[in-house]
N, CA and C atoms as an extended XYZ file, in Angstrom:
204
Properties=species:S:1:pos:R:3:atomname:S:1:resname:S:1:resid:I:1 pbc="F F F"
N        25.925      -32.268       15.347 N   UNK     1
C        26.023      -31.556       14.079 CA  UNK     1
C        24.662      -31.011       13.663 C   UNK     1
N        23.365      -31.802       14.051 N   UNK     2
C        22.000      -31.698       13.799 CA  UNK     2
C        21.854      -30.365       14.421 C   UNK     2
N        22.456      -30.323       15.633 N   UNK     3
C        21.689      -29.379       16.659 CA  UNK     3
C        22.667      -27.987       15.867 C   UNK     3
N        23.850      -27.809       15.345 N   UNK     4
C        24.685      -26.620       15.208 CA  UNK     4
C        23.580      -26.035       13.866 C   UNK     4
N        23.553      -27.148       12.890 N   UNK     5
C        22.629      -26.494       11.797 CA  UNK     5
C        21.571      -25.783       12.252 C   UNK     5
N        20.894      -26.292       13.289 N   UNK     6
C        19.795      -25.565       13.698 CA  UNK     6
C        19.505      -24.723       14.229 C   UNK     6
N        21.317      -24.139       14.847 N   UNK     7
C        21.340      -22.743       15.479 CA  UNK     7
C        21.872      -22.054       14.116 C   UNK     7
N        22.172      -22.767       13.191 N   UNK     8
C        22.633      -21.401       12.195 CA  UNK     8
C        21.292      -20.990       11.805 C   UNK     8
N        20.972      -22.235       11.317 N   UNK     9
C        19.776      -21.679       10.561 CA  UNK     9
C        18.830      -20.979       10.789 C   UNK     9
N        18.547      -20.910       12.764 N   UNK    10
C        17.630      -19.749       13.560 CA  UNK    10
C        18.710      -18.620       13.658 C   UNK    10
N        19.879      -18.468       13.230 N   UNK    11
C        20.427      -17.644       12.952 CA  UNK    11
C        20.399      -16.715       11.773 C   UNK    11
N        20.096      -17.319       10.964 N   UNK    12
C        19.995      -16.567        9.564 CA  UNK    12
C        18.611      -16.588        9.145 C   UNK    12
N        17.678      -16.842       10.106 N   UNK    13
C        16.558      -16.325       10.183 CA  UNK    13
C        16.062      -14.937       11.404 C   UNK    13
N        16.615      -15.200       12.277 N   UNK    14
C        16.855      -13.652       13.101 CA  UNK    14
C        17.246      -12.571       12.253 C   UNK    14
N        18.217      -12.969       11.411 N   UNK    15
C        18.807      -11.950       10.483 CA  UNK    15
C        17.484      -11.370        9.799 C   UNK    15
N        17.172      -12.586        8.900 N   UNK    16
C        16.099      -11.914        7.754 CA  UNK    16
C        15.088      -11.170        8.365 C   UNK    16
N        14.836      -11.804        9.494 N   UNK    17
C        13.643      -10.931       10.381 CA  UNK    17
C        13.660       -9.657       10.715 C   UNK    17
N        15.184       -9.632       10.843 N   UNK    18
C        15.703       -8.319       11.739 CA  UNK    18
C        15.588       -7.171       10.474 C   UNK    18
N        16.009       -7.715        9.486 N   UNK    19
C        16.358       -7.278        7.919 CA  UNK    19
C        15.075       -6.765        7.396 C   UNK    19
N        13.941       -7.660        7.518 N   UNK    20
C        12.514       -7.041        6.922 CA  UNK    20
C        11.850       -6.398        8.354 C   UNK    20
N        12.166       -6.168        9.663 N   UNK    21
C        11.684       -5.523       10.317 CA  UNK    21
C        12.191       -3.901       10.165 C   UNK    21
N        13.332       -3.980        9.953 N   UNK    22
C        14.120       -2.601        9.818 CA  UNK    22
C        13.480       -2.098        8.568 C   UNK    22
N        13.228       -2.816        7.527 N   UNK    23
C        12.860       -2.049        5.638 CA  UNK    23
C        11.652       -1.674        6.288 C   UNK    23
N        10.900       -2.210        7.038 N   UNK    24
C         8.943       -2.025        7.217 CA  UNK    24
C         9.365       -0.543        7.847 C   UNK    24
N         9.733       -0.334        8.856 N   UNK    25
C        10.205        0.930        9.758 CA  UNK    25
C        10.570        1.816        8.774 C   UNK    25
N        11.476        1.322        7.820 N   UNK    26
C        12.254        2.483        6.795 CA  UNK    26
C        11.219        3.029        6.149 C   UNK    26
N        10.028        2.160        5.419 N   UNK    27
C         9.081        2.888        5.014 CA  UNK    27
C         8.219        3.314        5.236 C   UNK    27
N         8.085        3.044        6.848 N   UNK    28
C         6.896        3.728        7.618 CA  UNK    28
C         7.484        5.099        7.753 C   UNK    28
N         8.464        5.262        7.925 N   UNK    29
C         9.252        6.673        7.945 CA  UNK    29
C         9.290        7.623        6.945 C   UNK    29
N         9.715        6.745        5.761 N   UNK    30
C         9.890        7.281        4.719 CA  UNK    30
C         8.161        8.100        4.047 C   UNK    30
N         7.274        7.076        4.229 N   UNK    31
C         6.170        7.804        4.282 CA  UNK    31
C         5.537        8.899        5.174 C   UNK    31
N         6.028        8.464        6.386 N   UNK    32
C         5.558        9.949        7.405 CA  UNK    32
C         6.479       11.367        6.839 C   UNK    32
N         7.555       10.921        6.526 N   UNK    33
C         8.336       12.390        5.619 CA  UNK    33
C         7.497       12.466        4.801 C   UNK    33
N         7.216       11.620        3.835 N   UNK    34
C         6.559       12.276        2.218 CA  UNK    34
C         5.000       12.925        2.744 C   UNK    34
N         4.551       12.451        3.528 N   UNK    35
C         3.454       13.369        3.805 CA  UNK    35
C         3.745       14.571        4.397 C   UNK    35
N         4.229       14.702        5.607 N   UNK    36
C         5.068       16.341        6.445 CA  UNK    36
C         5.241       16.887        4.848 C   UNK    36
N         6.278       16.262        3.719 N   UNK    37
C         6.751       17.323        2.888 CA  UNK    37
C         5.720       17.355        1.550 C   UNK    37
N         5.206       16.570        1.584 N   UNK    38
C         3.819       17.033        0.629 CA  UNK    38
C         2.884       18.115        1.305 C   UNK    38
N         2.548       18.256        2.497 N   UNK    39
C         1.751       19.239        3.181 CA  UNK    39
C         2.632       20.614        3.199 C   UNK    39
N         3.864       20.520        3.680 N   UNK    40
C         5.047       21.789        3.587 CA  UNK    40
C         5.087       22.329        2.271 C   UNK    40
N         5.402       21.187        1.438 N   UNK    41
C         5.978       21.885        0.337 CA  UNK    41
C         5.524       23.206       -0.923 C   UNK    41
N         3.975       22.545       -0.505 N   UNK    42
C         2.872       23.922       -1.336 CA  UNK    42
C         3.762       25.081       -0.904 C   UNK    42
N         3.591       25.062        0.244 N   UNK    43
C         3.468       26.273        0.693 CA  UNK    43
C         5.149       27.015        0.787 C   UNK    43
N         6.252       25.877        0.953 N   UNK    44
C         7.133       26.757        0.503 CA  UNK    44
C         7.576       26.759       -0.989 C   UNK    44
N         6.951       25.907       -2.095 N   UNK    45
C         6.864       26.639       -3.639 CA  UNK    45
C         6.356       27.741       -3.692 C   UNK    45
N         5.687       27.604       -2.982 N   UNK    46
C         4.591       29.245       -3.625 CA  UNK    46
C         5.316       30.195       -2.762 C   UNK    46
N         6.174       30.569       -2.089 N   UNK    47
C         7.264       31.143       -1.906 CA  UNK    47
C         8.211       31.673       -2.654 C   UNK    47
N         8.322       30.591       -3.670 N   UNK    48
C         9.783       31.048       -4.422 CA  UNK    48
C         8.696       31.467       -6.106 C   UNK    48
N         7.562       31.328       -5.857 N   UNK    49
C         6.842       31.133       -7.160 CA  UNK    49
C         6.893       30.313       -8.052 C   UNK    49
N         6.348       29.160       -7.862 N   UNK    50
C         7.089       27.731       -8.910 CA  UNK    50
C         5.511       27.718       -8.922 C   UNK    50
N         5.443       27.390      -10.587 N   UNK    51
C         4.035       26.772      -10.823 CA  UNK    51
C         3.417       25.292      -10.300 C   UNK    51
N         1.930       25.376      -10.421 N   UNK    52
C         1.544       24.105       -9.351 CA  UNK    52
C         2.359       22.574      -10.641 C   UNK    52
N         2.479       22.806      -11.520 N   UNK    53
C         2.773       22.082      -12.714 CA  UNK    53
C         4.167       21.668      -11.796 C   UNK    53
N         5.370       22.594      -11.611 N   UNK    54
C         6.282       22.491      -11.035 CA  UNK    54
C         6.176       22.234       -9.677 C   UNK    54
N         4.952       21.731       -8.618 N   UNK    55
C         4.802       21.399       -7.852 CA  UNK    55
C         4.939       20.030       -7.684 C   UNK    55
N         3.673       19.718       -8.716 N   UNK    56
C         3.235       18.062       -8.763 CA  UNK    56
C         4.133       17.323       -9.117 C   UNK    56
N         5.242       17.624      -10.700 N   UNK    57
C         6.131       16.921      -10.779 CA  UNK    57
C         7.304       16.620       -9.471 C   UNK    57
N         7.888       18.086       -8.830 N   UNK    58
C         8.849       17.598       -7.592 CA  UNK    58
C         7.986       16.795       -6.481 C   UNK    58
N         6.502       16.432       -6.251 N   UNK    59
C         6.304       16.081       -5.277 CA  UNK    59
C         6.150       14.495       -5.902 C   UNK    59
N         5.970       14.412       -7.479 N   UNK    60
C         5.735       12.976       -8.049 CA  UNK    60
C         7.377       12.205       -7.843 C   UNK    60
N         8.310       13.239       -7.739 N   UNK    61
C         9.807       12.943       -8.000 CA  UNK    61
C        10.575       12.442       -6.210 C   UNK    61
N         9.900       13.355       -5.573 N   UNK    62
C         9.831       12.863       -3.925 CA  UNK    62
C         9.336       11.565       -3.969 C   UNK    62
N         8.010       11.260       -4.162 N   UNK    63
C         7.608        9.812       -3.753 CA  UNK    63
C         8.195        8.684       -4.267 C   UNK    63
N         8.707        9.096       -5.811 N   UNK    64
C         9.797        8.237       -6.858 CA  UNK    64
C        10.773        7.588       -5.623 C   UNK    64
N        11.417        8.898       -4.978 N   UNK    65
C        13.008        8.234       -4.452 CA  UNK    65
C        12.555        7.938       -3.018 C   UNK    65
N        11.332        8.227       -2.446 N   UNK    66
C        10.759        7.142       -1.388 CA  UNK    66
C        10.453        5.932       -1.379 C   UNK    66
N         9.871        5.722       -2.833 N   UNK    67
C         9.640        4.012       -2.975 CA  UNK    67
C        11.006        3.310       -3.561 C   UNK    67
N        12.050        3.870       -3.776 N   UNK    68
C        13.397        3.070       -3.913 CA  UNK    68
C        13.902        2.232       -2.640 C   UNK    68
């Protein structure tokens, strides 16, 4: 019975591992986008003509729903 607990329990630690290895990746990602689209994005606002005012806020509003 000793020994079954001890495979759950390295069981539901594989999990958590697996669980905070995947979030670290998600936000290593999630940050390599927010930079690509912080460097892009100047340049396609000033395309459509959006002030830098209207820049900073959508790029403050990008990093918002990256750190969720």
């Amino acid at each position: 019975m000793r020994l079954l607990n001890c495979y759950v329990e390295l069981g539901e630690l594989q999990g958590k591992i697996f669980e905070r290895i995947c979030n670290i990746a998600e936000n290593i990602q999630l940050k390599i986008v927010n930079k690509v689209l912080s460097r892009l994005q100047p340049n396609v606002l000033n395309q459509f003509g959006k002030s830098s005012q209207q820049k900073d806020s959508q790029l403050i509003e990008i990093s918002k729903l990256n750190l969720q």
